[in-house]
Amino acid sequence: MTQNSSKNPWIWVPTLYLTESLPYVVIITVSVIMYKNLGISNADIGLYTSFLYLPWVIKPIWSPILELFGNKKQWFLSMQLILSLVFLGVGLTTGADQFFTITLAFFWMGAFASATNDIASDGLYLIALKPDQQSFFVGMRSTFYRVGMITGQGLIVVIAGNLEQKFSDPAQAWSWTMIGVGALMLTLTGANYLSTPKVIEARVAKEDQPSFGKVFSTFFTKKNIGLSLGFVLLYRLGESQLVKMASPFFLDSREVGGLGLSTTEVGFIYGTLGVIALLAGGILGGILISRDGLGKWMMPMAFAINAPNIGYIFLAWLQPESVVFATTVVFIEQLGYGFGFAAFMVFLIFLAEGIFKTAHYALATGFMAMGMMLPGMLSGYMQQWLGYPGFFVWVVIATIPGFVMAYAVKYPREFGKKAES
C-alpha cells in the first residue's frame, strides 16, 4: 500500500470526519428538533428517529462490498453526493401534506448513504495512517466528528430558529434550512475530493478474500468478543436516551416540564461554549491515550462521559429561567463527552484489528449504533411516562452498566500508546 504523501492528515482528517458526522447528526438529531417544531409527539419522535439508526446497525452486511469493488475514496465521495440530494429532497417536501412520511423516507435514504459513507471514510483512515498515527489523530478525528454534530445542533438549528422568526412558519423555515444543508454537503464533498489522499489498497490473497462468511466468522471468534460487544452496547446506555430527549426538554413549555427555550437559544447553547468544551475534551483525550495508553484512562473517561448527565436532573427539577444554567450543564456535558468518547473510539480501533479492518470496524460501529438505537426508541415513551425529572434520574441510573463494562472489558493496557522513538 502506498500513499500520496502530499496529503497532510492534519487537513484531511478534520474535513473527512466533519463530513461523516454532519449528515449523521442532521438525520438522527436535528430531525428531532425539526419534527418537534412541526408538531410531532415525543413518543413518535423517539421511536421513528431512533429507528433511523438501523442502517448503521446493519451496515456490516454490505461492508464487504466496499472491500471488493472500487476504492474507499470513490465510495465516500459518491455517498456524500447522494446525501446532498437527500437533504435537498427533505427541504423541498417539509410543507407537503404528508411531510412526516415523505421526509422520513428521504431520511431513510440518507441514513443508508451516510452509513456507507462511514464505512468508506473509516476504512481510509485505517489504511492511510500508521497505528501510532491512528491513536494520535483519534482526538482530532473524534473532535471534528463532534464539531460536525455541533454544526448541526448549533449553527444549523440557530439558522432554522432565525428563519422561524422571519417567516412565522416552521415548515418554510425548515425547508430553507434543509436546502442549505444540501448545499453545505455538496461543498464539503468537493473539499474531500481535493484534500483526501489517494491510497493504493493492498490486495489480500485469494484465500483471504473477504467473503461474508469469513468476515463475520473472524470477527465473532475474536478473543473476549462477548465482553467487548457488551462494552460497545452499554458504554453509552444513558446517553443513548438523553440525546433523544434533551432537545425536546429544552424546547417544551415550562407547563409540561420543559425549559421553554426557543429554537435559536437551543442552537446557540450547543454552538458556542459547547464547541469550545468539545474541542478541548476531544483533543486532550486523544493526546493522553497516545501518551499513556488506553488502560490508564478508560475508567476516568467512562466517568467523564456519564457523570455530567446528573446536571439534567437539576435542570428538570429547578426549571431555571436563566439560560446560563442550561448552558453550563451543556458545557460540562460536552467537555466530558469529548474526553470520554476518545476511549470508546480507540477501543473500536482495537476491536477492528486484523486482516479485515474496514469490515470489522463496520461491525463494531454497527453494534455501537444498536446500542444507541434500541434504548433511544423507547426514550420518548419513558419520558412521557416518568416526566422529565424522573426520566433524567433514569438516564443516570442507566449509566451504571457502562461503568461496569468499562471496568470488566479486556484489552492491552498499552493499546493506543505512541511507540517510543
XYZ file of C-alpha atoms in Angstrom:
421
model
C 0.000 0.000 0.000
C 1.331 3.418 -0.947
C 0.071 6.822 -0.037
C 0.129 10.240 -1.656
C 2.410 11.933 0.886
C 1.370 15.413 -0.227
C -1.973 14.964 1.551
C -1.488 16.121 5.141
C -3.664 14.248 7.701
C -3.929 17.485 9.699
C -6.023 18.730 6.767
C -7.942 15.708 5.519
C -8.793 14.030 8.849
C -10.805 17.086 10.043
C -12.667 17.560 6.743
C -13.370 13.853 6.300
C -14.842 13.414 9.775
C -16.726 16.685 9.656
C -18.427 15.329 6.538
C -19.015 11.959 8.183
C -20.741 13.443 11.215
C -22.807 16.240 9.658
C -25.296 14.011 7.792
C -25.475 11.702 10.783
C -26.424 14.469 13.197
C -28.919 16.024 10.778
C -30.647 12.676 10.232
C -30.544 11.455 13.832
C -30.595 14.610 15.982
C -31.592 17.717 14.015
C -34.586 15.802 12.683
C -35.752 15.560 16.326
C -35.808 19.367 16.649
C -37.409 19.786 13.230
C -40.196 17.317 13.974
C -40.735 18.793 17.454
C -41.250 22.235 15.926
C -43.552 20.766 13.289
C -45.873 19.291 15.940
C -44.841 15.619 16.174
C -45.187 13.997 19.639
C -42.194 12.962 21.794
C -43.204 9.299 21.577
C -43.258 9.328 17.758
C -40.064 11.353 17.617
C -38.209 8.917 19.894
C -39.477 5.850 18.051
C -39.097 6.868 14.416
C -35.909 8.920 14.621
C -34.239 6.181 16.687
C -35.293 3.643 14.056
C -33.188 5.669 11.621
C -30.157 4.176 13.391
C -30.916 0.848 11.690
C -28.675 1.369 8.623
C -25.725 1.951 10.971
C -26.644 -1.247 12.824
C -26.816 -3.435 9.715
C -24.088 -1.751 7.663
C -21.717 -4.718 8.222
C -23.951 -6.699 5.862
C -22.750 -4.695 2.870
C -19.357 -3.571 4.200
C -17.508 -6.445 2.421
C -18.732 -4.997 -0.901
C -16.557 -1.962 -0.243
C -13.576 -4.305 0.161
C -14.251 -5.985 -3.181
C -15.261 -3.163 -5.518
C -13.839 0.310 -6.101
C -11.776 2.145 -3.526
C -12.667 3.923 -0.312
C -12.378 7.423 -1.779
C -14.730 6.651 -4.691
C -17.263 5.210 -2.290
C -17.402 8.080 0.196
C -17.458 10.771 -2.489
C -20.410 9.030 -4.177
C -22.318 8.717 -0.913
C -21.677 12.351 0.008
C -23.106 13.456 -3.332
C -26.229 11.351 -2.715
C -26.592 12.925 0.734
C -26.532 16.386 -0.817
C -29.532 15.394 -2.961
C -31.325 13.768 0.000
C -31.249 16.944 2.081
C -32.440 18.922 -0.909
C -35.368 16.491 -1.150
C -36.214 16.979 2.538
C -36.109 20.729 2.086
C -38.499 20.632 -0.844
C -41.098 18.453 0.934
C -41.379 19.808 4.510
C -44.504 21.745 3.515
C -46.262 18.751 1.958
C -49.479 17.334 3.459
C -47.780 14.023 4.295
C -44.474 15.675 5.206
C -43.735 13.290 8.102
C -43.874 10.179 5.919
C -42.140 11.784 2.939
C -39.287 13.373 4.877
C -38.777 10.165 6.870
C -38.400 8.334 3.543
C -35.707 10.807 2.474
C -34.000 10.491 5.846
C -34.057 6.702 5.424
C -32.274 7.004 2.073
C -29.840 9.428 3.625
C -29.224 7.075 6.548
C -28.147 4.257 4.220
C -25.891 6.621 2.246
C -24.438 8.069 5.457
C -23.750 4.608 6.932
C -21.939 3.614 3.724
C -20.010 6.879 3.813
C -18.926 5.990 7.360
C -17.592 2.598 6.270
C -15.527 4.086 3.452
C -14.270 7.059 5.477
C -13.239 4.894 8.420
C -11.602 2.467 6.002
C -9.462 5.206 4.506
C -8.449 6.345 7.999
C -7.374 2.812 8.944
C -5.316 2.125 5.808
C -3.845 5.589 5.172
C -2.430 6.101 8.679
C 0.045 4.018 10.664
C -1.166 2.587 14.013
C 0.584 5.250 16.111
C -0.878 7.959 13.833
C -4.354 6.440 14.261
C -4.058 6.794 18.041
C -2.609 10.304 17.803
C -5.290 11.565 15.431
C -8.196 9.864 17.231
C -8.587 13.041 19.299
C -8.638 15.178 16.158
C -10.942 12.709 14.448
C -13.457 12.472 17.280
C -13.263 16.217 17.863
C -14.125 17.156 14.291
C -16.738 14.427 14.205
C -18.296 16.207 17.148
C -17.722 19.605 15.531
C -19.894 18.347 12.682
C -22.513 17.353 15.211
C -22.329 20.751 16.875
C -22.573 22.409 13.464
C -25.854 20.562 13.045
C -27.166 21.035 16.586
C -25.741 24.555 16.804
C -25.324 26.590 13.642
C -27.978 24.841 11.564
C -30.538 24.955 14.383
C -29.802 28.646 15.037
C -30.372 29.359 11.350
C -33.656 27.437 11.452
C -34.722 29.347 14.569
C -33.992 32.704 12.970
C -35.907 31.672 9.854
C -38.859 30.616 12.039
C -38.970 34.132 13.449
C -38.648 35.653 9.982
C -41.302 33.559 8.252
C -43.567 32.750 11.245
C -43.890 29.352 9.571
C -41.780 26.443 10.871
C -42.324 24.408 7.693
C -40.958 27.169 5.451
C -38.071 27.809 7.839
C -37.006 24.181 7.902
C -37.440 23.913 4.145
C -34.831 26.597 3.513
C -32.632 25.203 6.279
C -32.502 21.729 4.731
C -31.845 23.139 1.270
C -28.884 24.953 2.848
C -27.677 21.690 4.428
C -27.720 20.101 0.980
C -25.577 22.937 -0.391
C -23.151 22.603 2.538
C -22.821 18.864 1.948
C -22.018 19.493 -1.699
C -19.295 21.965 -0.701
C -17.761 19.502 1.768
C -17.813 16.776 -0.868
C -15.704 18.990 -3.095
C -13.316 19.685 -0.225
C -12.857 15.973 0.426
C -12.235 15.322 -3.259
C -9.316 17.754 -3.128
C -7.888 17.004 0.334
C -8.071 13.246 0.912
C -5.147 11.022 -0.149
C -5.204 8.552 -2.991
C -4.276 5.247 -1.409
C -3.431 2.087 -3.331
C -5.125 -0.554 -1.227
C -3.190 -3.778 -0.732
C -4.829 -6.849 -2.240
C -5.255 -9.777 0.077
C -4.520 -13.334 -1.007
C -7.305 -15.177 -2.780
C -7.935 -17.434 0.193
C -8.296 -14.341 2.366
C -10.834 -12.541 0.180
C -13.450 -11.007 2.479
C -16.442 -13.226 1.844
C -19.403 -12.520 4.038
C -18.877 -15.748 5.979
C -15.206 -15.156 6.604
C -15.654 -11.513 7.607
C -18.318 -12.439 10.152
C -16.613 -15.569 11.489
C -13.239 -13.883 12.014
C -14.934 -11.062 13.908
C -17.094 -13.179 16.185
C -14.234 -15.535 17.025
C -12.009 -12.740 18.369
C -10.810 -13.277 21.936
C -13.263 -11.995 24.582
C -15.661 -10.862 21.825
C -18.735 -11.235 24.053
C -17.304 -8.947 26.709
C -16.118 -6.487 24.068
C -19.551 -6.268 22.448
C -21.160 -5.856 25.852
C -18.946 -2.830 26.399
C -19.805 -1.407 22.966
C -23.539 -1.831 23.594
C -23.641 -0.476 27.142
C -20.930 2.189 27.401
C -23.366 4.888 26.207
C -26.640 3.419 27.504
C -27.512 6.600 29.379
C -26.507 8.938 26.566
C -28.494 6.946 24.007
C -31.660 8.049 25.784
C -30.512 11.512 26.834
C -29.586 12.557 23.297
C -33.126 11.960 22.037
C -34.945 13.893 24.740
C -32.502 16.719 25.567
C -33.675 18.994 22.751
C -37.409 18.326 23.335
C -36.760 19.104 27.031
C -35.207 22.458 26.169
C -37.986 23.263 23.682
C -41.048 22.062 25.634
C -43.012 24.647 27.592
C -42.468 25.030 31.321
C -46.052 23.900 31.933
C -45.170 20.379 30.719
C -41.802 20.263 32.492
C -39.520 21.734 29.830
C -37.444 24.911 29.868
C -39.415 26.781 27.205
C -36.355 27.840 25.206
C -36.553 28.948 21.584
C -35.051 27.032 18.701
C -32.412 29.760 18.340
C -31.456 29.509 22.030
C -31.058 25.726 21.793
C -28.818 26.094 18.758
C -26.835 28.836 20.470
C -26.225 26.732 23.594
C -24.807 23.832 21.589
C -22.956 26.026 19.115
C -20.970 28.338 21.431
C -19.419 27.115 24.663
C -20.400 23.572 23.720
C -17.991 23.716 20.779
C -15.118 25.007 22.929
C -15.683 22.308 25.554
C -15.915 19.593 22.934
C -12.696 20.628 21.209
C -10.795 20.776 24.490
C -12.096 17.433 25.754
C -11.607 15.552 22.479
C -8.088 16.765 21.776
C -6.993 16.194 25.383
C -8.426 12.671 25.369
C -6.569 11.687 22.198
C -3.266 13.135 23.438
C -3.476 11.373 26.807
C -4.272 7.976 25.303
C -1.483 8.438 22.750
C 0.897 9.224 25.639
C -0.176 6.669 28.252
C -2.263 4.005 26.513
C -5.938 3.133 26.876
C -5.605 1.232 30.160
C -4.758 4.261 32.284
C -7.633 6.401 31.005
C -10.546 4.024 30.410
C -12.253 4.463 33.794
C -11.659 8.239 34.096
C -13.079 8.655 30.591
C -16.088 6.472 31.430
C -16.739 8.774 34.383
C -16.307 11.875 32.210
C -18.821 10.751 29.570
C -21.513 9.659 32.043
C -21.339 11.749 35.229
C -22.362 15.086 33.622
C -25.836 13.640 32.945
C -26.636 14.458 36.563
C -26.853 18.114 35.565
C -30.058 17.437 33.628
C -31.758 16.236 36.822
C -31.168 19.638 38.426
C -32.356 21.411 35.282
C -35.609 19.418 35.267
C -36.267 19.870 38.991
C -35.380 23.544 39.232
C -36.508 24.716 35.759
C -34.248 27.792 35.967
C -35.379 30.782 33.969
C -31.823 31.853 33.164
C -30.297 30.235 30.084
C -26.906 30.377 31.841
C -27.717 27.293 33.937
C -28.629 25.241 30.863
C -25.552 26.461 29.009
C -23.326 25.452 31.937
C -24.798 21.941 32.018
C -24.284 21.542 28.277
C -20.714 22.878 28.574
C -19.812 20.289 31.217
C -21.570 17.533 29.273
C -19.746 18.359 26.039
C -16.377 18.607 27.803
C -16.905 15.203 29.378
C -18.238 13.725 26.166
C -15.276 14.872 24.093
C -12.873 13.480 26.706
C -14.704 10.210 27.336
C -15.553 9.379 23.727
C -11.822 9.192 22.858
C -11.541 5.963 24.879
C -14.525 4.495 23.057
C -13.076 5.276 19.623
C -9.660 3.800 20.481
C -11.350 0.644 21.762
C -13.265 0.308 18.483
C -9.957 0.554 16.604
C -8.589 -2.205 18.846
C -11.656 -4.349 18.176
C -11.145 -3.925 14.401
C -7.530 -5.143 14.459
C -6.847 -7.913 11.935
C -6.919 -8.618 8.217
C -10.372 -7.135 7.554
C -10.021 -3.823 9.354
C -12.617 -1.919 7.346
C -15.317 -4.598 7.596
C -14.582 -5.353 11.243
C -14.663 -1.683 12.154
C -18.035 -1.506 10.417
C -19.226 -4.444 12.518
C -18.007 -2.782 15.703
C -19.685 0.518 14.886
C -22.825 -1.385 13.874
C -23.079 -2.696 17.420
C -22.368 0.826 18.649
C -25.355 2.059 16.628
C -27.521 -0.755 18.001
C -26.601 0.411 21.493
C -27.923 3.845 20.558
C -30.981 2.713 18.572
C -32.792 0.294 20.882
C -32.810 2.430 24.065
C -33.468 5.570 22.006
C -36.610 4.044 20.507
C -38.120 3.796 23.980
C -36.839 7.152 25.259
C -39.912 9.163 24.227
C -42.279 6.708 25.895
C -40.096 6.671 29.032
C -40.130 10.466 29.157
C -43.904 10.657 28.778
C -44.332 8.000 31.482
C -41.833 9.394 34.025
C -41.905 13.112 33.224
C -38.677 14.987 32.650
C -37.294 14.833 36.249
C -37.953 11.091 36.542
C -36.626 10.473 33.053
C -33.281 12.128 33.767
C -32.965 10.162 37.011
C -33.490 7.039 34.933
C -30.819 8.201 32.470
C -28.276 8.485 35.304
C -29.213 5.015 36.598
C -28.726 3.693 33.055
C -25.070 4.789 33.118
C -24.203 2.112 35.724
C -23.831 -0.775 33.213
C -21.384 1.392 31.254
C -19.132 1.747 34.300
C -19.296 -1.997 34.965
C -18.359 -2.892 31.374
C -15.568 -0.297 31.232
C -14.037 -1.960 34.299
C -14.508 -5.519 33.040
C -13.619 -5.261 29.332
C -10.296 -6.785 28.188
C -7.711 -5.037 26.002
C -3.944 -4.390 26.047
C -3.389 -1.609 28.573
C -0.789 -0.033 26.309
C -3.041 -0.063 23.238
C -3.169 3.351 21.602
C 0.114 4.465 23.103
C 2.500 6.029 20.642
C 5.610 3.928 20.091
C 8.735 5.229 21.822
C 11.161 6.753 19.358
